[in-house]
Coordinates of C-alpha atoms (C1' of nucleotides) in Angstrom, one line a residue:
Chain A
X1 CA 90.1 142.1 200.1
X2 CA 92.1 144.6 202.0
X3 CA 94.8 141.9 203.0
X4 CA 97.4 144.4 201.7
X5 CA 99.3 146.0 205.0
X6 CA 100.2 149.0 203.3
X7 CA 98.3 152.1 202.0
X8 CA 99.0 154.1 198.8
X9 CA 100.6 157.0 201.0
X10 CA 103.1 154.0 202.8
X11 CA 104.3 153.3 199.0
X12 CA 104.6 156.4 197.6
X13 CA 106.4 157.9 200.8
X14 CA 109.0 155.3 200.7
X15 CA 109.6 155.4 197.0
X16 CA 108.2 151.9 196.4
X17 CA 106.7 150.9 193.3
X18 CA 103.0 151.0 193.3
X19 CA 101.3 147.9 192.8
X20 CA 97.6 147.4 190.9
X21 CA 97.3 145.8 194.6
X22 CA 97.8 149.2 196.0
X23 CA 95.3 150.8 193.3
X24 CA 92.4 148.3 193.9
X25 CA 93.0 148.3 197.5
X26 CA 92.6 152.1 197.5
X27 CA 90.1 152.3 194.5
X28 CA 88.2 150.3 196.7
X29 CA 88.4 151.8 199.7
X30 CA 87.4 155.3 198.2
X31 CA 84.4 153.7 196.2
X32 CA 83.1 152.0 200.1
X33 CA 84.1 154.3 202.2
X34 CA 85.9 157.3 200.4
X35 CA 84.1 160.3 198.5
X36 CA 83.2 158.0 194.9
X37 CA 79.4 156.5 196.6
X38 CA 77.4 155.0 193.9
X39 CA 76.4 156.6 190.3
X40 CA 80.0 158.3 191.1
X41 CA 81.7 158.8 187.6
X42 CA 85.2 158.2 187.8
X43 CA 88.4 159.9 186.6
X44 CA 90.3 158.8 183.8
X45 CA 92.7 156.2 183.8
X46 CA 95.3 158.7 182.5
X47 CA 94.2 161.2 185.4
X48 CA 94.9 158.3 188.0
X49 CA 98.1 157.1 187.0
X50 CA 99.3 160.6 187.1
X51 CA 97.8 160.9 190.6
X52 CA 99.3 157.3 191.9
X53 CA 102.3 157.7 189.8
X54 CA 102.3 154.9 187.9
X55 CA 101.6 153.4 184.6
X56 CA 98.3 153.3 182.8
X57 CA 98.7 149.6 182.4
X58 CA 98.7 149.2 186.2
X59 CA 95.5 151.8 186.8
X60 CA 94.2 149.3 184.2
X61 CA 94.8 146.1 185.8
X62 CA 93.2 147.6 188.9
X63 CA 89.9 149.1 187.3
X64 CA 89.2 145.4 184.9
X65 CA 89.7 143.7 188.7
X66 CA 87.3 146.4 190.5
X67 CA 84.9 146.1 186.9
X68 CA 85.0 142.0 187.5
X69 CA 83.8 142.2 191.3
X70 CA 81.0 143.7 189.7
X71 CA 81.5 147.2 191.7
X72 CA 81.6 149.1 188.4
X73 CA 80.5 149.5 185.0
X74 CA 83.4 150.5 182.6
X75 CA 82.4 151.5 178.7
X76 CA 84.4 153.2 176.0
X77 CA 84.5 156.7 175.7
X78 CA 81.6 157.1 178.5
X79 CA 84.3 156.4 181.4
X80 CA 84.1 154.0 184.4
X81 CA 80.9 154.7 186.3
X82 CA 80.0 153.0 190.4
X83 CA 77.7 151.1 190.2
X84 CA 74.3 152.0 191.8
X85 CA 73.5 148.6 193.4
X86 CA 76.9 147.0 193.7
X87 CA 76.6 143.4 193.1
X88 CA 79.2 141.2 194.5
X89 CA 79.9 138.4 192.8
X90 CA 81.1 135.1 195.0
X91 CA 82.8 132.5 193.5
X92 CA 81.6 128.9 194.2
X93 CA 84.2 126.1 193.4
X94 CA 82.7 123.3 192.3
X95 CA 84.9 120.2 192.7
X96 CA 83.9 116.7 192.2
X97 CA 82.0 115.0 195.4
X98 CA 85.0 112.9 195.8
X99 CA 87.5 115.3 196.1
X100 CA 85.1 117.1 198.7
X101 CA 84.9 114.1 200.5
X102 CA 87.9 113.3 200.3
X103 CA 89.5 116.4 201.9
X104 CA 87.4 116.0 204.7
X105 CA 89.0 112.9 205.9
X106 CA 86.4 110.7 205.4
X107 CA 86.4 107.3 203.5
X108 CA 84.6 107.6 200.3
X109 CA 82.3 104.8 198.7
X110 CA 80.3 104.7 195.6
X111 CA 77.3 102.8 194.7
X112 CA 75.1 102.7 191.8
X113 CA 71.6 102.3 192.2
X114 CA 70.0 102.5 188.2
X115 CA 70.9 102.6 184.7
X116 CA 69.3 102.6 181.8
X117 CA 68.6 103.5 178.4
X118 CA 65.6 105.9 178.5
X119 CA 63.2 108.2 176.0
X120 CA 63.6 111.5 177.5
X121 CA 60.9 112.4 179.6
X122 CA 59.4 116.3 178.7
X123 CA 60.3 118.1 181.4
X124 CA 64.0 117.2 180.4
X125 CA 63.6 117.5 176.7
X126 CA 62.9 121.1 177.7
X127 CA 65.6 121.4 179.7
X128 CA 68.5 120.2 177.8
X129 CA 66.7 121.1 174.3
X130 CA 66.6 117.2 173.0
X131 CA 64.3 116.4 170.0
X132 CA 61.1 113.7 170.6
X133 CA 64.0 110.8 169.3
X134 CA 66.9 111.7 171.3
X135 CA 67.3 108.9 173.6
X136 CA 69.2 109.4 177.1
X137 CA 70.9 107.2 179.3
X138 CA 69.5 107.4 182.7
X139 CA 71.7 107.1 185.9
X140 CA 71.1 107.2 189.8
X141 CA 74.1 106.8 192.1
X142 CA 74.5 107.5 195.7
X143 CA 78.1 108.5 196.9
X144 CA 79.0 108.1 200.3
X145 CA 81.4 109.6 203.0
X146 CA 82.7 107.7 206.0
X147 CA 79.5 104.8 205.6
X148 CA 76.6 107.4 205.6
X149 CA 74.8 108.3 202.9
X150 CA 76.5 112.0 201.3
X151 CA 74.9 113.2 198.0
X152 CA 72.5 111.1 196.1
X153 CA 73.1 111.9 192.1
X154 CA 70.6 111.6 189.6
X155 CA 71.8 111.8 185.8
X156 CA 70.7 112.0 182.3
X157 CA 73.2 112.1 179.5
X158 CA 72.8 112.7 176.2
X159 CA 73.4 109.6 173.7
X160 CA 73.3 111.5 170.7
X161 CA 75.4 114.0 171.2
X162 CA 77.9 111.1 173.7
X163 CA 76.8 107.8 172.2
X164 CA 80.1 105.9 173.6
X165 CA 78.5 106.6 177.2
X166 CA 76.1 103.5 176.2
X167 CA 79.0 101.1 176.7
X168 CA 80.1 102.6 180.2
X169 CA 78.8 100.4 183.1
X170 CA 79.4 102.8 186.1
X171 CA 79.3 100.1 188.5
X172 CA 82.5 100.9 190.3
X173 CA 83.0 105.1 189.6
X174 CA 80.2 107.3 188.9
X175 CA 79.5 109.2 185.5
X176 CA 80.4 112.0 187.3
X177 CA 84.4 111.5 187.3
X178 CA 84.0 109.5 183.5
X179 CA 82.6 112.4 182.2
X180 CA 85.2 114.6 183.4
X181 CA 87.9 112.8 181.8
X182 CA 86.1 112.2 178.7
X183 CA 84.0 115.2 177.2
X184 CA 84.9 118.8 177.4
X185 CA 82.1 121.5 177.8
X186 CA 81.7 125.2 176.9
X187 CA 78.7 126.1 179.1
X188 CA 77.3 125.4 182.4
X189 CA 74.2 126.5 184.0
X190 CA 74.1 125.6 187.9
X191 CA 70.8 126.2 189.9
X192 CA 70.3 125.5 194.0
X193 CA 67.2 125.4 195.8
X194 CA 65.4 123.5 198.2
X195 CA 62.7 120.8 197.8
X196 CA 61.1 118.3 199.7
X197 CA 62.6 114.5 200.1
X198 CA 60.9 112.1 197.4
X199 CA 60.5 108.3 197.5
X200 CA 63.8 107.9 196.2
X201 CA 66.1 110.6 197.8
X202 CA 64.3 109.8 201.3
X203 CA 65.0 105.9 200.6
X204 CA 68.9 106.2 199.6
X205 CA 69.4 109.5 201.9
X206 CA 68.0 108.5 204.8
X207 CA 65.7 111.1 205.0
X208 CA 61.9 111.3 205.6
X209 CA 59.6 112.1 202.4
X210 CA 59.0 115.4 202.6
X211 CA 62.3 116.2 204.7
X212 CA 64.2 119.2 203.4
X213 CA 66.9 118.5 200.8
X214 CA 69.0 120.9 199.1
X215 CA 69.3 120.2 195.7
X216 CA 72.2 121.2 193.0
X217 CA 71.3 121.3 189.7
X218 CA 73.6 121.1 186.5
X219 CA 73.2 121.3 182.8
X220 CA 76.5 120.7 180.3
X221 CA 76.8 121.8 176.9
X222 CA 79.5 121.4 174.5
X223 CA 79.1 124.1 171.0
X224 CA 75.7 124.1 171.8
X225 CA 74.4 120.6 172.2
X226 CA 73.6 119.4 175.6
X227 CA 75.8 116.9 177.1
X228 CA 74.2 116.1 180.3
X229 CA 72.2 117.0 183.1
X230 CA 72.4 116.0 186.8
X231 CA 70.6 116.7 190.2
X232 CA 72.3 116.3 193.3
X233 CA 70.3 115.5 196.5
X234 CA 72.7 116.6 199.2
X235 CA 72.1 114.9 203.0
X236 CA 70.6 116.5 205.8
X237 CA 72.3 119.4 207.3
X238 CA 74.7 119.8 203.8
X239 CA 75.8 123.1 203.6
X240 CA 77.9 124.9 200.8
X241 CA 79.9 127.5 202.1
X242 CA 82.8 130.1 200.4
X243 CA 84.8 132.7 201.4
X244 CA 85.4 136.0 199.7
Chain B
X1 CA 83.4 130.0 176.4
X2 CA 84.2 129.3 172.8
X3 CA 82.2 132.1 171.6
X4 CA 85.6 133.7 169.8
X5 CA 84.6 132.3 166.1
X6 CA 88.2 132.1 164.5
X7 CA 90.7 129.8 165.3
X8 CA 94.3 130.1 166.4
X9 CA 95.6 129.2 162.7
X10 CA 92.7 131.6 161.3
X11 CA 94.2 134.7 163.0
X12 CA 97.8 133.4 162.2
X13 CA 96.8 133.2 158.5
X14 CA 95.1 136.1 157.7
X15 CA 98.6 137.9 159.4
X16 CA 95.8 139.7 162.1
X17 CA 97.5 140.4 165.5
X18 CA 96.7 137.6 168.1
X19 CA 94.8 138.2 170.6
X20 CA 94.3 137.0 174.4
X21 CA 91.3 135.1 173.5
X22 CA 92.6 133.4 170.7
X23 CA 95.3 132.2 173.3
X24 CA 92.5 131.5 175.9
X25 CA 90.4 129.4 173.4
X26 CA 93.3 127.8 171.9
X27 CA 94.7 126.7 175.7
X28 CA 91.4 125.6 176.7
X29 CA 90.9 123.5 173.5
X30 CA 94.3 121.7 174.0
X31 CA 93.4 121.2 177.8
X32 CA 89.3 120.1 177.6
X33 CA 90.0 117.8 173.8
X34 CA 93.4 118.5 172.8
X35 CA 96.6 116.6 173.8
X36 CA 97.6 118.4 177.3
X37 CA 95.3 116.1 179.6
X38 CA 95.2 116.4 183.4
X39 CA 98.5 116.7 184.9
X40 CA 100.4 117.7 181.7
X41 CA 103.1 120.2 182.6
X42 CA 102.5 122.9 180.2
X43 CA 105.3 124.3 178.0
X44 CA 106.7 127.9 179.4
X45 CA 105.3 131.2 178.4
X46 CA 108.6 132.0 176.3
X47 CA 107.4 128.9 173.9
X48 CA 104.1 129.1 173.7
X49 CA 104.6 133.0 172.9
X50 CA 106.5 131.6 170.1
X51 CA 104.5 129.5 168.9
X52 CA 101.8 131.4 169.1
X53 CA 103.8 134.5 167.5
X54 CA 102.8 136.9 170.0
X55 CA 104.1 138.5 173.5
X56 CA 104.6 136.8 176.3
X57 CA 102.7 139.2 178.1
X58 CA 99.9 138.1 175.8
X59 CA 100.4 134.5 176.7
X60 CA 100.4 135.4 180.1
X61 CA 97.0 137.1 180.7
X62 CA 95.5 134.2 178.6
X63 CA 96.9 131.9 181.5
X64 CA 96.4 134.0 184.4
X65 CA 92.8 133.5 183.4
X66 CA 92.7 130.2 182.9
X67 CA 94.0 129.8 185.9
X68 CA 91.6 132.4 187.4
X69 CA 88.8 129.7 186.0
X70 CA 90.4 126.7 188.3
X71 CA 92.1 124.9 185.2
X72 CA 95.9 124.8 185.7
X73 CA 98.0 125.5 188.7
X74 CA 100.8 127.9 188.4
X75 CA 104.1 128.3 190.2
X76 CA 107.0 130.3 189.6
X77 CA 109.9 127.8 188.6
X78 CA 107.3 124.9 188.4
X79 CA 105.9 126.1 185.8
X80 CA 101.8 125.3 184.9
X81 CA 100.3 122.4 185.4
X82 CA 96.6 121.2 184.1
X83 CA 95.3 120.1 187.4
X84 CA 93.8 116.5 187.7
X85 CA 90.6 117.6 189.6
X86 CA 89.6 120.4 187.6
X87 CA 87.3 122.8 189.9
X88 CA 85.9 124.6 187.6
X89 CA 84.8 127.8 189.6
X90 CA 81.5 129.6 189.2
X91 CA 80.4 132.9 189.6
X92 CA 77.1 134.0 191.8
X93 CA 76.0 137.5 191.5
X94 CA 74.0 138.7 194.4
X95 CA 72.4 141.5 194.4
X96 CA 70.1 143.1 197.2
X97 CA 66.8 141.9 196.6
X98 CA 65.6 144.8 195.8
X99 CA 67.0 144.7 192.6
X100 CA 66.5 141.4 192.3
X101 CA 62.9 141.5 192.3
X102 CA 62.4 144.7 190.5
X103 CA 64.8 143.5 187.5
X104 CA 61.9 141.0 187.0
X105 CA 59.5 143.3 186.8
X106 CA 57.1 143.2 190.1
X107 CA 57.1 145.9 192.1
X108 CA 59.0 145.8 195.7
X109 CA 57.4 146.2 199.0
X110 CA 59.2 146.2 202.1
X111 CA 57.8 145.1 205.2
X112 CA 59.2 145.3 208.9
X113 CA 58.3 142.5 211.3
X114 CA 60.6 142.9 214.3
X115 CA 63.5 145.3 215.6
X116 CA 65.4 145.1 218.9
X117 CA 68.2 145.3 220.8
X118 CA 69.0 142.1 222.4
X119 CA 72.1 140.1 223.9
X120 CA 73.7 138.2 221.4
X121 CA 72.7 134.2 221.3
X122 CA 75.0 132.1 222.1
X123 CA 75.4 130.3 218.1
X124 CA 75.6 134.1 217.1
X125 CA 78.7 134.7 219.7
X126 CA 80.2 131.8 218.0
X127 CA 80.0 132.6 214.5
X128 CA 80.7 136.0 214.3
X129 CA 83.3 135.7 217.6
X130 CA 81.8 138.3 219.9
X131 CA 82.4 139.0 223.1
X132 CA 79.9 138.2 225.7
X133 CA 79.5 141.8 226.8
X134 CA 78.5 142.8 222.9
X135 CA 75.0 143.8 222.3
X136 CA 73.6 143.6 218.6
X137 CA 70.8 144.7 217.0
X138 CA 68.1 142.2 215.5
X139 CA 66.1 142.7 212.4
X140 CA 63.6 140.9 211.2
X141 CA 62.0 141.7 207.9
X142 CA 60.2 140.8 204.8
X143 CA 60.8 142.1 201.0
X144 CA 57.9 140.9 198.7
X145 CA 57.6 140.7 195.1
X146 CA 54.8 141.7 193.2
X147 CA 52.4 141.4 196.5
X148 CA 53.6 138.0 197.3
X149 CA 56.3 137.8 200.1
X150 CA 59.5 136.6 198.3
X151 CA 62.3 136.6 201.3
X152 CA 62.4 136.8 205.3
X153 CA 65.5 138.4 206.6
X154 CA 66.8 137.5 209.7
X155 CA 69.8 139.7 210.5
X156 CA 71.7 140.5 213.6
X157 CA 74.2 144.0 213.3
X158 CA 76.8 143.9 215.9
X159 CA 76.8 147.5 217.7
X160 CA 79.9 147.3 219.3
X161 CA 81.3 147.5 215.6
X162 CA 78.9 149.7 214.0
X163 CA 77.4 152.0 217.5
X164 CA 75.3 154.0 214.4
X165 CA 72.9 151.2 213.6
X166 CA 71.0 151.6 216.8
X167 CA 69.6 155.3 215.4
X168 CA 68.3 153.3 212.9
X169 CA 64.5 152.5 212.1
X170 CA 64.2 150.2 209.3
X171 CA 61.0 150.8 208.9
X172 CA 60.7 152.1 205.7
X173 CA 63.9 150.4 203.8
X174 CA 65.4 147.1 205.1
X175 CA 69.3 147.2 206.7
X176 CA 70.9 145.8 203.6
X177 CA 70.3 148.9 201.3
X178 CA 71.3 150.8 204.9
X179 CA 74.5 148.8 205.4
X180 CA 75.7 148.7 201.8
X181 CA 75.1 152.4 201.6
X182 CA 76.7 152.6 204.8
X183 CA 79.7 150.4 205.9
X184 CA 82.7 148.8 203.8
X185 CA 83.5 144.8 204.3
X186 CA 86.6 143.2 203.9
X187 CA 85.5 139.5 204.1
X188 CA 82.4 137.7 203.9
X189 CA 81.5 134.3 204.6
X190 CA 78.6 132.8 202.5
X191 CA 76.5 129.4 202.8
X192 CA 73.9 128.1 201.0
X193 CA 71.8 124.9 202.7
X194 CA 67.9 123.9 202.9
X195 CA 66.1 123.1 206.1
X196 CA 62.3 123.1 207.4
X197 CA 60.5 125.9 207.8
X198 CA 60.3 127.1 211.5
X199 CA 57.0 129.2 212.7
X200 CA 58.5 132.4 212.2
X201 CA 59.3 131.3 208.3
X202 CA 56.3 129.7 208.1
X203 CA 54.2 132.8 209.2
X204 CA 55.6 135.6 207.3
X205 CA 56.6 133.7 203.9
X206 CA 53.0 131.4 203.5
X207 CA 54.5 127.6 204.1
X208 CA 53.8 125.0 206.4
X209 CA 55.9 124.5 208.9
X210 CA 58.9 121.8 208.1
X211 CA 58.0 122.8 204.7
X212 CA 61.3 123.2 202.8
X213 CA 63.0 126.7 202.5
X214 CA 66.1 127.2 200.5
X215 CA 68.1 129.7 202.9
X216 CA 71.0 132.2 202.1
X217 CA 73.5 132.9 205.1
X218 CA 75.8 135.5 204.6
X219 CA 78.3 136.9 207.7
X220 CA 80.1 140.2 207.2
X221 CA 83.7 141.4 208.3
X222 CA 85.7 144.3 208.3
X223 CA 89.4 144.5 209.2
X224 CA 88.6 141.4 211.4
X225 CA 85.5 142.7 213.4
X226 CA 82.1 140.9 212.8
X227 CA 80.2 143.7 211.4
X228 CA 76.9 141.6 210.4
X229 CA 75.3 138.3 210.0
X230 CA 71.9 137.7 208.3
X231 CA 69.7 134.5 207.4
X232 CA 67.7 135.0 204.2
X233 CA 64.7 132.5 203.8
X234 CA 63.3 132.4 200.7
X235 CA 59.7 131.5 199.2
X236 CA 58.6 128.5 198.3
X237 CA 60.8 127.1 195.0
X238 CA 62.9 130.3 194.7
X239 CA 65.6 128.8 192.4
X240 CA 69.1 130.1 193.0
X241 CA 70.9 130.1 189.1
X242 CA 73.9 130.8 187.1
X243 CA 75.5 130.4 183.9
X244 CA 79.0 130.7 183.0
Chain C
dC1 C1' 124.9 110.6 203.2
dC2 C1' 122.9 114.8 204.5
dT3 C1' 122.7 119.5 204.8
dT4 C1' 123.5 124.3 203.3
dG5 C1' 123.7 127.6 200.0
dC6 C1' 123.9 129.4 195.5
dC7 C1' 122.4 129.5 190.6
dT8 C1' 119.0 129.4 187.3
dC9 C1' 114.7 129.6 185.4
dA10 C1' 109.4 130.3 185.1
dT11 C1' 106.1 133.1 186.4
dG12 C1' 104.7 137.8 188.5
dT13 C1' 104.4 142.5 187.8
dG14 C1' 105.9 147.0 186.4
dT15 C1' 107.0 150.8 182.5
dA16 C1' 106.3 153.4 178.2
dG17 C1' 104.3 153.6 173.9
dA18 C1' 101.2 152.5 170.1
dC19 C1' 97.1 151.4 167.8
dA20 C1' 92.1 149.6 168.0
dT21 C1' 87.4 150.4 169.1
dA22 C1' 83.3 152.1 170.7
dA23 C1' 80.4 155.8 171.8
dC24 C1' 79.3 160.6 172.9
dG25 C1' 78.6 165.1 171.0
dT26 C1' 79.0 168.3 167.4
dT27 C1' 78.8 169.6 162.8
dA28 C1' 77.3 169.4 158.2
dT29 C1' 74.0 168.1 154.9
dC30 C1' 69.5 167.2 153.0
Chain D
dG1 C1' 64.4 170.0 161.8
dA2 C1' 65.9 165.4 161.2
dT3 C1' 69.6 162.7 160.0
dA4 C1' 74.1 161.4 158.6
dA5 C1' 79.1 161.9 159.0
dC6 C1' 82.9 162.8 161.7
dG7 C1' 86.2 164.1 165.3
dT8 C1' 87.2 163.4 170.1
dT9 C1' 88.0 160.7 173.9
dA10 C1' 88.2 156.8 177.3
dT11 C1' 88.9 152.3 177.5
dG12 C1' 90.8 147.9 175.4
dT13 C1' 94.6 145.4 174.0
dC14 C1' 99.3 144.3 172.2
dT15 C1' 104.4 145.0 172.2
dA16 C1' 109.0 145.0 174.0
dC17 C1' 111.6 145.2 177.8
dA18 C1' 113.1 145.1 182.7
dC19 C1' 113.3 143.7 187.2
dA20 C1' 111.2 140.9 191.3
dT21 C1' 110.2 136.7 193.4
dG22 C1' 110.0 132.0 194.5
dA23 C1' 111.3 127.4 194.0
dG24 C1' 113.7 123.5 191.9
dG25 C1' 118.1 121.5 191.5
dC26 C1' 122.9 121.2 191.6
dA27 C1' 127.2 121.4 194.1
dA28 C1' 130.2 122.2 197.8
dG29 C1' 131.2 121.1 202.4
dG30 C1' 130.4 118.7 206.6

DNA sequence: CCTTGCCTCATGTGTAGACATAACGTTATC
DNA sequence: GATAACGTTATGTCTACACATGAGGCAAGG
């Protein structure tokens, strides 16, 4: 956070405009370090932009960026109160295996391994909320960077609610970029964990069964019918790492 | 996101004011089905304020979060641009475990297994750049949910930064709830990856060893010193998730 | 032709003011 | 006394306007 070099006593001394940089920064520091500890109830924003000499708007901008880190709760007429267990949010970008492989330098290659037309088995009618009938087209794809093995992708997508994916071969690009360009989607749900290697990630990953794997799971839907859902078997050692 | 049930035209219609969101969802739509695909150079915020028939300040928070979401690039002059990879960005929350486990309803227990001062390991110099001289304090502790252990927490406080650890206990409340309480951060590194189950891990949390263990990492800054690192194993298929 | 420098324009951010909305707390009514 | 209505108040959001900033592009000069 604190990347801005000045305080809130630097601006105001030299006449400068305050900035809602200058707020957070110092909202901030006074809710980590300063006198407002947790459960803390806040002044006003009208009190504060008297006492940083600026515009409500700008005390505003400040508090909805403070309330979006997840350090406090703000409600109408109750006031903006510290949270008692400040949770930090992180953000995780997500970009397309690909890209990611791309930027590292290395050559990237693609290679399908399955595809077909499947009934749903349960555990993924419960997941993605299909009906006994919906049928799913099944794909498993291994992407690779630099000739080894990278992420090993395992997709289901909906035909009912996406019944042109039937004609798509994904011999050459995965369903992974075709989707992107094709369907929109309103809501994600993303789950990590760890599992052990099966038959299939340890065969196209190079791994031993049973070998750690650490697994990303997606599930798209688009107004409320699911689009698709994929499982990514990262390689050994894979780690997913953001700065905040 | 398209949770705002009236449309662009609705609100225009009815003569209501428009709002952000109806700008948001209205942007989206053209960007995930409408006609501005990847790479489309958007039209200015003078225009689209027009056409909208709202402020430009309107228009521009609508963008400013839809850029915020990884959509569009925006530069001054340049104008905004739907990117061709988009990276959608997602949001974790992570709260102390304490919460964590008590928001589910079992009851928290805390457990300390280890506490020393020790010279700092050579992969712990590296990663949170310490000098050789530096001592740090090493914590090792469990938090268990419901009776069950639920995480091992491996953490390592660097006392040269933060001298008033070493008074510390931790023997009835783990460091996180100490340090949060205690010291600011400025930047924090987090990273997400699965490996095997090591004895220690194996002991305290029930598995095998090599059995799979889905581990947090998470290294601490403030104002550039290396205030904390800590390794969070968690119990067998903990499940990381998200929505947005 | 290439470079340098200025002009212009799109976004970034600030101000003051207004009305909307939600919720707390009090008052009035049954 | 319980409940319903209402006023007060803090945040939420929009407007209109102004100036700042950064970058693309054109033009003058070498």
């Amino acid at each position: 956070m604190d990347r801005e070099g000045k305080t809130v006593s630097d601006a105001a001394e030299s006449g400068e405009k305050i900035s809602f940089r200058d707020v957070r920064a110092e909202i901030l520091r006074r809710i980590t370090i300063g006198p407002w500890g947790p459960g803390t109830l806040l002044p006003g924003e009208v009190e504060l932009a008297q006492e940083f000499g600026c515009s409500r708007t700008t005390i505003n901008r400040a508090m909805r960026e403070i309330s979006d880190l997840g350090l406090v709760d703000r409600r109408r007429k109750a006031g903006t109160r510290v949270r008692t267990t400040p949770l930090r949010a992180a953000r995780f970008e997500m970009p397309i295996v690909r890209a990611e492989i791309e930027r590292t330098g290395a050559s990237y290659r693609y290679a399908l391994v399955q595809r077909g037309v499947e009934p749903a088995p349960d555990w993924l009618r419960a997941q993605m909320n299909l009906t006994p009938k919906d049928r799913v087209l099944h794909v498993v794809c291994v992407h690779y960077a630099g000739g080894a093995a990278f992420q090993l992708e395992d997709r289901w997508i909906n035909l009912a609610a996406l019944p042109q994916a039937e004609a798509e071969e994904f011999s050459r690009t995965g369903p992974n970029e075709w989707l992107i360009a094709t369907v929109p989607f309103s809501e994600v749900e993303v789950s990590f964990t760890a599992t052990g290697a099966d038959a299939l990630v340890a065969a196209h990953l190079d791994h031993q069964p049973g070998d750690p794997v650490f697994i990303v799971e997606r599930a798209t839907w688009w107004q409320g019918a699911a689009i698709t859902f994929v499982r990514m078997s990262y390689r050994k050692g894979y780690r997913m790492t953001t700065r905040y």
